[in-house]
Amino acid sequence: MKIMPCPLNGPRNISEFVHGGEVREMPNPISCTDREWAEYVFYSDNQAGIVTEWWLHAASGYWFIAERHTVTDEIIRTYDPSEIFKERVEFSAEPATEEVSA
Amino acid sequence: MTRLNAPMGLLIDRDQPLAFNFDGKPYQGFKGDSIASALAGNGRWLLSRSFKYHRPRGPLTMAGQDANTLIQLGKEPNVLADRELAENGIDVQGQNYNGSLDGDRDAILGHFSRFMPVGFYYRCFFKPMGVWDKWEGLIREKAGLGVLDLEFEPEYYDKAYLFHDVVVVGSGPAGLSAALKAADAGASVLLVEEQPILGGSLTYNRFDVAGSQADNLRADLVGRVEQHKNIEVLTRAACNGWFADNYLPVIQGKRMYKVRATECIVASGSFEQHVVFRNNDLPGVMMSSAASRLMKHYAVKPGNRAVVLTGNDDGYLTALELLDQGVQVAAVVDMRPAPESEQIASAVLSRGVQVLSGHTVYEALPTKGNKHVRAVDVRAITGRGEVASKGETFDCDLLCMSAGYMPVYQLLCQAGGQLKYDDDAAEFSLSKLPAQLRIAGSVNGIHSLEAVLADGERAAQQALQTLGLADGAAPAAVSCGRKVNFEWPIFSHPKGKDFVDFDEDLQAKDIVNATRLGYRDVQLVKRFSTVGMGPSQGRHSALPTARLVANATDRTVTETGVTTARPPFSPEKLAHVAGRIFDPYRRTAMHHRHNELGAKMMPAGNWQRPAFYGKAEQRDACMQAESQHVRNKVGVIDVSTLGGIELRGPDAAEFMNRIYTFAFLKQPVGKTRYAVLTNEHGVVIDDGVSCRLADEHFYVTATTSGVERVYREMMKWNAQWRLDVDITNVTSAFAAVNLAGPDSRKVLEKLATDVDLSPEGFPYLAYREGHVAGIPSRLLRVGFVGELGYEIHVPAHFGEALWDALMAAGEEFDIRPFGVETQRLLRLEKGHIIVSQDTDGMSHPGELALEWAISRKKPFFVGRRSVDIVMAQPQTRKLVGFTLPEGTKKPEEGHLVLEGDNISGNVTSCEFSPAVGAIIGLAYVGINQIEAGSQFPIRVDGGQMVQATVVDLPFFDPDNARQAL
Amino acid sequence: MSAITPESFSKRSFVYRQLSAASFTEVAGAAQAADLKNGRNQAMQAGLLDLSVLPRTGFRGLNAAAHLQAAGLPVPAKPNQASVADSGELVLRLSQKEFWVLGNLADEGARIDSLNQQPLPDSNCYPLYCQDSHAWLTLTGAHLPAIMAKVCGVDLREEAFPLGSIAQTSAARINVVIVNHQINGLPCFTVLCDSAAAEYLWECLLDAMGEFGGEVIGSGALS
């Protein structure tokens, strides 16, 4: 069984973890086009190479980020999400634009 | 029963004789004997009948690596007689014969072999259509091995992890030296050995003319291993697979160890290979190593007069061992033009044994009925696979053969290792192994004893370097000048029976013919011919098959390769996989009370919940009685499984606002609010009730099956948003009941003395805290079942006491518990959806008439943009309520709704409602079928159609007056 | 003399029905299994003890460590470490900002109750519900790593999991917190699991202990 090095709990069987999908940047939900939003929601790069993914250590409820090579399945690095998400995220209060209902 | 003198017989205890039956006749043996060795000690060589032609078969490897020794042991079929210990009084039967093992009437099948060509089943029963049905019965009868006991009693099998720095697989000289080197440096080592004793080839093989080297070396190495505090030894243990990051299942007895090691050294050795010639499967024809094992392990004389057929110097050493144990050696037949070591060869010659170089056995001649070898026809080799037209016949009752060795590659190829064939060495070698998996000894192509020991140390030293325990520099590769494989040990005979694969009765021409039929890829050759599919999984057939296919298709052996090796390496029982599997269940604090009340329990995720109280066959009656009781009096249901999440901190309201569709910033303290959750696709994935306990404190419920996901999503979102909020899953911390019915207030009034329960003091949808029966409680006025009702949430430790108090206080009001199925009926009467029952992977809020629960005034909630997009599209379906007259055939969940010839939707909930007096249900219907009063067809069981009528929701108490009392 | 039974109290252990052979004493307003007629020798061999009714609490937030320090409790330096207070409480650090405090039998967890009475810091310190969300089972004796290896895929041998270590992991396929500690010199693995799965894990642990001669013990077997 594959071993995943958890930044909080150390190396553990992969069965202790839940995959949370690729780390993706959300387009501005107010101002992006329908197509941009659909791509964000539905499309996955699914690339052969290094991907950045969310992983949850279920027993400790700890989400972290892993860089993994999808061809070799090698886990290159794992780290706390605060390395990427440093700032409090705000959503603007502007009303949705008309294109939404187009 | 005569046995050889000690030191022969390493495994047996001559002081402990035993007796058992084989095929109805009594036999004797000693403790430590395998069934096969005990039988051989009695001169019994015929152990089984072959799979296809029912040919007599005897010991081939004496190491549990072939199918010749499969027997039926009591009720257990397909036991390897050369691995299973003989025990006093056991009853052993042969397998796969018609009549008796000695006089198998199906042996006649061998004469029809030309009518059963390669790919027989595949070709004969594929066309014409339906022919298989005619043949299946007969073929199943003939093709099965052994008899299964369907009345078996399950036994206890289990699993356990084992952790070590280094695991060494195989305890031959390479494994022993690797284990010692690693352990001496301070690593904790696990040494896994398939056989009952340590030493591998040192326990049976002769390495020198004098015949003392192996015993001395073994005594030294094994002695040190057994004394070593850093080494744990598992004998009679099979390492059956290699999985990522050195995770190895090791089966010993009734336990599967799940071994996890930082470093893994595979010193699995190599399998001796047979020579392909006519009748090479007769009892009495065996691997050289099998004869050696019979002598050294069991003190059994393998024959009286032997011929040794070899492709390397090891055959000469086998001849010396045979001579030392009183076996005449008629000849050593060496396929090579000359031996490698003059010293070894001359030692044999000096004992008066005839040596024929450049010769082979072309045919083994059988006794009557193919029961045993009686002589061999030896011919000069004239070319690749070709022999002289005349030869010399040697009488013998034993033929030892060795064409060379095949590395035991199975674990390594599972790990991604690749096999490469070296034409000069005529040997496969392994490369491209993952880091921290190493090989040593003959599996690594190292064959001379000194080099094997050095190779073990080399592998251990490399392992120690990753472990940070090495004291020296990286070691150099070890090499070995010996050549042990003969290039083409395949001598096809025009009359066949020159077996490549003993398990499947495949002859040399079968493999070649498969390639001629177009199956050029070795994988296809395997599937067409079944080569390597038998119990020995290509241990002996892979190498000759690769050579034959390469030759027939004009490719190199490397290009041809071998078929994929998959776990398990050796046969394993399903019990080993199934034994002690963990299947967690969760129980609420009130669980045992439900059982005492006769609840019919049902699973809800991994929870156990009461479906209703009563017998399974009285489901409908119980549910209707329970539901009427809630409508008319008072009922109580355990809702502890309901998810609970706490959100605390300055941003708690902001967080609620972003997660759920409704507006929560201004939710008043002391009030509840319905909360719907959509995912980023805009699909409704959960719902619950949000209670605001304080400005910065929310307690929100979630569905039983959804809470884990909801909690995880919340945590993940806030890892990105970084709001100042603490999120806690408190599901198990609270036990909860829903006390519902017109008399529920009266019951609660007896117990909750510090809460104003008046309609004004505690109105519908309010939240209060207080004590119920002295237990600190959270109280919610809810209306899920459409009656006056209170959810009471208490710390889980008090759950059972709360239940007891409510049942006691409710007695005078005739309180009655109700189950989940009843609750589903009650909420259905109110038209309330259950997320995941009435929703699917496409359900957006518009389809569920939940537009009212979506706030359009806030800038964001998860799924907001998708909800906007999908709800702006023309809607195609909608969830509606329907009724059917009582007595109509009741639709089930999932039954289809039709619109013309098309499927327009499906039923999601349906039940007979005593309160409405009709069958009621929820169904997705086409957007043109939603008008109240109109009818739509549902296809129920048996293809029958019923006409349902669309009605407005709810079905019961349309003004919702009862819940707001 | 009327015997104390678990049902004499409103607060009841999650596994009290597994303890029908025990005699009980009152601890923290509930019945604690005190004696199963096997004593300290059994505890030294292999014992399974239910301490679910014994008080425990937890705090999470940036100010949680300071809150415990102010209460005079020893705060472990790193996550997944445990420390022992002078008065016997176990302080578990489960992450940078999450702490659980397990009460001591000697004072029936009284210090936990007083800790819960202390005013919280003004911000960023939230009490947790581990008293009720988790059951508290303690394994004792000489074979702890071998017993756990039958249910858990983490290496809990002394070399890898020394005294004072914590593993948040999966045992018998449910989430658990395992703590390596001692009570009166007795080797202990405390296993905290979902209270709703307590009876399940109880069964699994007893099964795993079987080959080591494991039995259910009472709190009296600790001394």
XYZ file of C-alpha atoms in Angstrom, chain B residues 609-845:
237
model
C -31.329 2.455 13.232
C -34.794 1.142 14.069
C -36.878 0.900 10.898
C -39.994 0.305 12.988
C -40.862 -1.630 16.111
C -42.157 -5.079 15.360
C -41.583 -8.067 13.155
C -40.213 -7.656 9.640
C -43.235 -9.323 8.075
C -45.531 -6.809 9.761
C -43.751 -3.818 8.310
C -46.741 -2.080 6.777
C -48.979 -2.619 9.786
C -46.297 -1.410 12.223
C -45.566 1.691 10.195
C -49.201 2.617 9.842
C -49.904 2.120 13.520
C -46.815 4.098 14.511
C -47.642 6.931 12.107
C -51.253 7.132 13.303
C -49.951 7.250 16.842
C -47.762 10.261 16.060
C -50.673 11.968 14.311
C -53.078 11.312 17.182
C -51.023 11.010 20.393
C -47.276 11.193 20.862
C -44.302 9.318 19.494
C -40.579 9.436 19.954
C -37.832 8.633 17.481
C -34.087 8.356 18.021
C -32.464 10.903 15.701
C -28.982 10.712 17.206
C -27.507 9.748 13.848
C -28.423 13.157 12.468
C -25.221 15.028 11.709
C -24.232 17.956 13.877
C -21.665 20.629 13.119
C -20.695 23.545 15.328
C -19.404 26.807 13.924
C -17.906 29.249 16.387
C -16.028 32.511 16.049
C -16.368 36.035 14.693
C -16.850 34.744 11.132
C -19.320 31.958 11.984
C -22.265 33.748 10.352
C -20.206 34.799 7.341
C -19.084 31.186 6.926
C -22.669 29.857 7.146
C -23.622 32.446 4.551
C -20.973 31.193 2.128
C -21.661 27.482 2.627
C -25.473 27.374 2.602
C -27.872 28.808 0.052
C -30.043 30.780 2.493
C -29.131 34.049 4.238
C -27.707 33.582 7.717
C -26.039 36.868 8.637
C -29.267 38.116 10.181
C -30.578 34.841 11.570
C -31.783 35.754 15.073
C -30.269 34.092 18.113
C -32.725 31.494 19.469
C -34.186 30.773 16.044
C -33.703 27.906 13.602
C -33.552 28.180 9.840
C -33.673 25.601 7.059
C -30.240 25.216 5.455
C -29.666 23.814 1.957
C -26.237 22.992 0.622
C -25.385 22.922 -3.072
C -22.064 21.804 -4.465
C -20.061 23.717 -7.044
C -22.136 22.078 -9.773
C -25.265 23.674 -8.306
C -26.661 20.300 -7.207
C -28.417 19.979 -3.853
C -26.209 17.684 -1.779
C -27.390 18.116 1.789
C -29.794 19.942 4.062
C -30.296 20.556 7.717
C -31.422 23.001 10.337
C -29.268 25.895 11.456
C -29.630 26.984 15.078
C -28.090 30.252 16.179
C -27.041 29.754 19.790
C -25.218 33.061 20.050
C -23.935 35.765 17.735
C -20.799 33.805 17.058
C -22.140 30.313 17.585
C -24.138 28.158 15.165
C -25.214 24.541 15.565
C -26.265 23.116 12.221
C -27.581 19.659 11.515
C -26.828 17.574 8.447
C -28.149 14.333 7.045
C -26.965 11.083 8.609
C -25.118 9.978 5.520
C -24.012 13.453 4.442
C -22.465 14.985 7.529
C -18.994 13.577 7.022
C -18.821 15.022 3.532
C -20.323 18.329 4.583
C -17.823 18.652 7.421
C -14.899 17.832 5.131
C -16.057 20.327 2.532
C -16.412 23.019 5.184
C -12.869 22.342 6.407
C -11.534 22.406 2.880
C -13.281 25.638 2.001
C -11.983 27.355 5.076
C -8.446 26.149 4.388
C -8.820 28.450 1.367
C -10.954 31.288 2.747
C -9.118 31.542 6.075
C -12.128 32.944 7.942
C -11.924 33.235 11.711
C -14.233 30.329 12.501
C -13.838 27.036 14.307
C -15.574 24.050 12.708
C -16.328 20.947 14.763
C -18.168 17.775 13.847
C -20.215 17.053 16.954
C -22.386 14.276 15.515
C -21.302 11.658 18.025
C -21.203 14.108 20.910
C -24.986 14.493 20.953
C -27.733 11.975 21.302
C -31.059 13.265 20.084
C -34.721 12.383 19.839
C -37.672 13.901 18.079
C -40.672 13.951 20.387
C -43.659 14.481 18.116
C -47.420 14.447 18.263
C -50.267 16.478 19.711
C -49.334 15.351 23.258
C -45.602 15.989 22.962
C -45.767 19.267 24.871
C -47.532 17.563 27.755
C -44.804 14.939 27.984
C -42.034 17.492 27.831
C -43.665 19.713 30.392
C -43.237 16.965 32.970
C -39.465 16.885 32.396
C -38.333 20.339 31.262
C -38.976 22.504 34.235
C -36.621 25.361 33.339
C -37.957 26.032 29.817
C -41.106 27.973 28.967
C -42.843 25.513 26.648
C -45.894 27.631 25.944
C -46.625 28.323 22.251
C -45.637 31.922 22.833
C -42.557 31.161 24.948
C -41.257 28.489 22.619
C -42.869 28.933 19.211
C -42.466 26.889 16.081
C -38.874 27.067 14.639
C -37.446 28.423 17.897
C -34.356 27.140 19.685
C -34.030 26.901 23.491
C -31.613 25.486 26.023
C -32.538 23.964 29.322
C -32.739 20.716 31.215
C -34.838 17.677 30.437
C -34.953 15.209 33.308
C -32.001 17.101 34.725
C -29.954 16.569 31.571
C -28.545 19.662 29.814
C -30.447 19.863 26.551
C -30.684 21.745 23.290
C -34.312 22.002 22.192
C -35.498 22.690 18.632
C -39.124 23.166 17.547
C -39.185 21.347 14.243
C -41.868 20.202 11.862
C -40.307 17.445 9.816
C -43.160 15.009 10.496
C -45.761 17.760 10.496
C -46.875 17.594 14.129
C -46.130 19.617 17.212
C -42.657 18.373 17.998
C -39.397 18.942 19.768
C -35.958 17.762 18.887
C -34.032 17.240 22.111
C -30.248 17.055 21.801
C -28.229 15.968 24.857
C -24.610 14.972 25.479
C -24.240 11.404 24.235
C -23.436 9.957 27.658
C -26.971 10.916 28.729
C -28.733 9.576 25.644
C -30.085 6.402 27.161
C -31.229 8.158 30.328
C -33.085 10.747 28.213
C -34.866 7.956 26.360
C -35.770 6.259 29.626
C -37.101 9.513 31.103
C -39.240 10.290 28.051
C -40.701 6.796 27.910
C -41.542 6.950 31.607
C -43.005 10.471 31.465
C -44.925 9.617 28.306
C -46.494 6.487 29.686
C -49.634 8.262 30.822
C -49.990 9.710 27.296
C -49.491 6.323 25.708
C -46.145 7.344 24.183
C -44.847 4.991 21.533
C -41.486 4.824 19.748
C -41.435 5.086 15.989
C -38.799 4.100 13.476
C -37.109 5.572 10.449
C -39.487 4.013 7.971
C -42.418 5.510 9.837
C -40.685 8.877 9.915
C -40.195 8.648 6.157
C -43.920 8.065 5.708
C -44.800 10.968 8.009
C -42.514 13.423 6.251
C -43.750 12.149 2.871
C -47.277 13.041 3.928
C -45.895 16.526 4.522
C -44.084 16.576 1.170
C -40.667 17.094 2.740
C -37.812 15.793 0.654
C -34.958 13.655 1.892
C -31.740 14.663 0.195
C -30.195 11.652 -1.558
C -33.492 9.779 -1.565
C -35.562 12.358 -3.431
C -32.556 14.001 -5.057
C -29.951 12.651 -7.433
C -26.703 13.849 -8.958
C -28.550 16.377 -11.148
C -31.124 17.867 -8.797
C -30.906 21.631 -8.710
C -33.000 23.734 -6.335
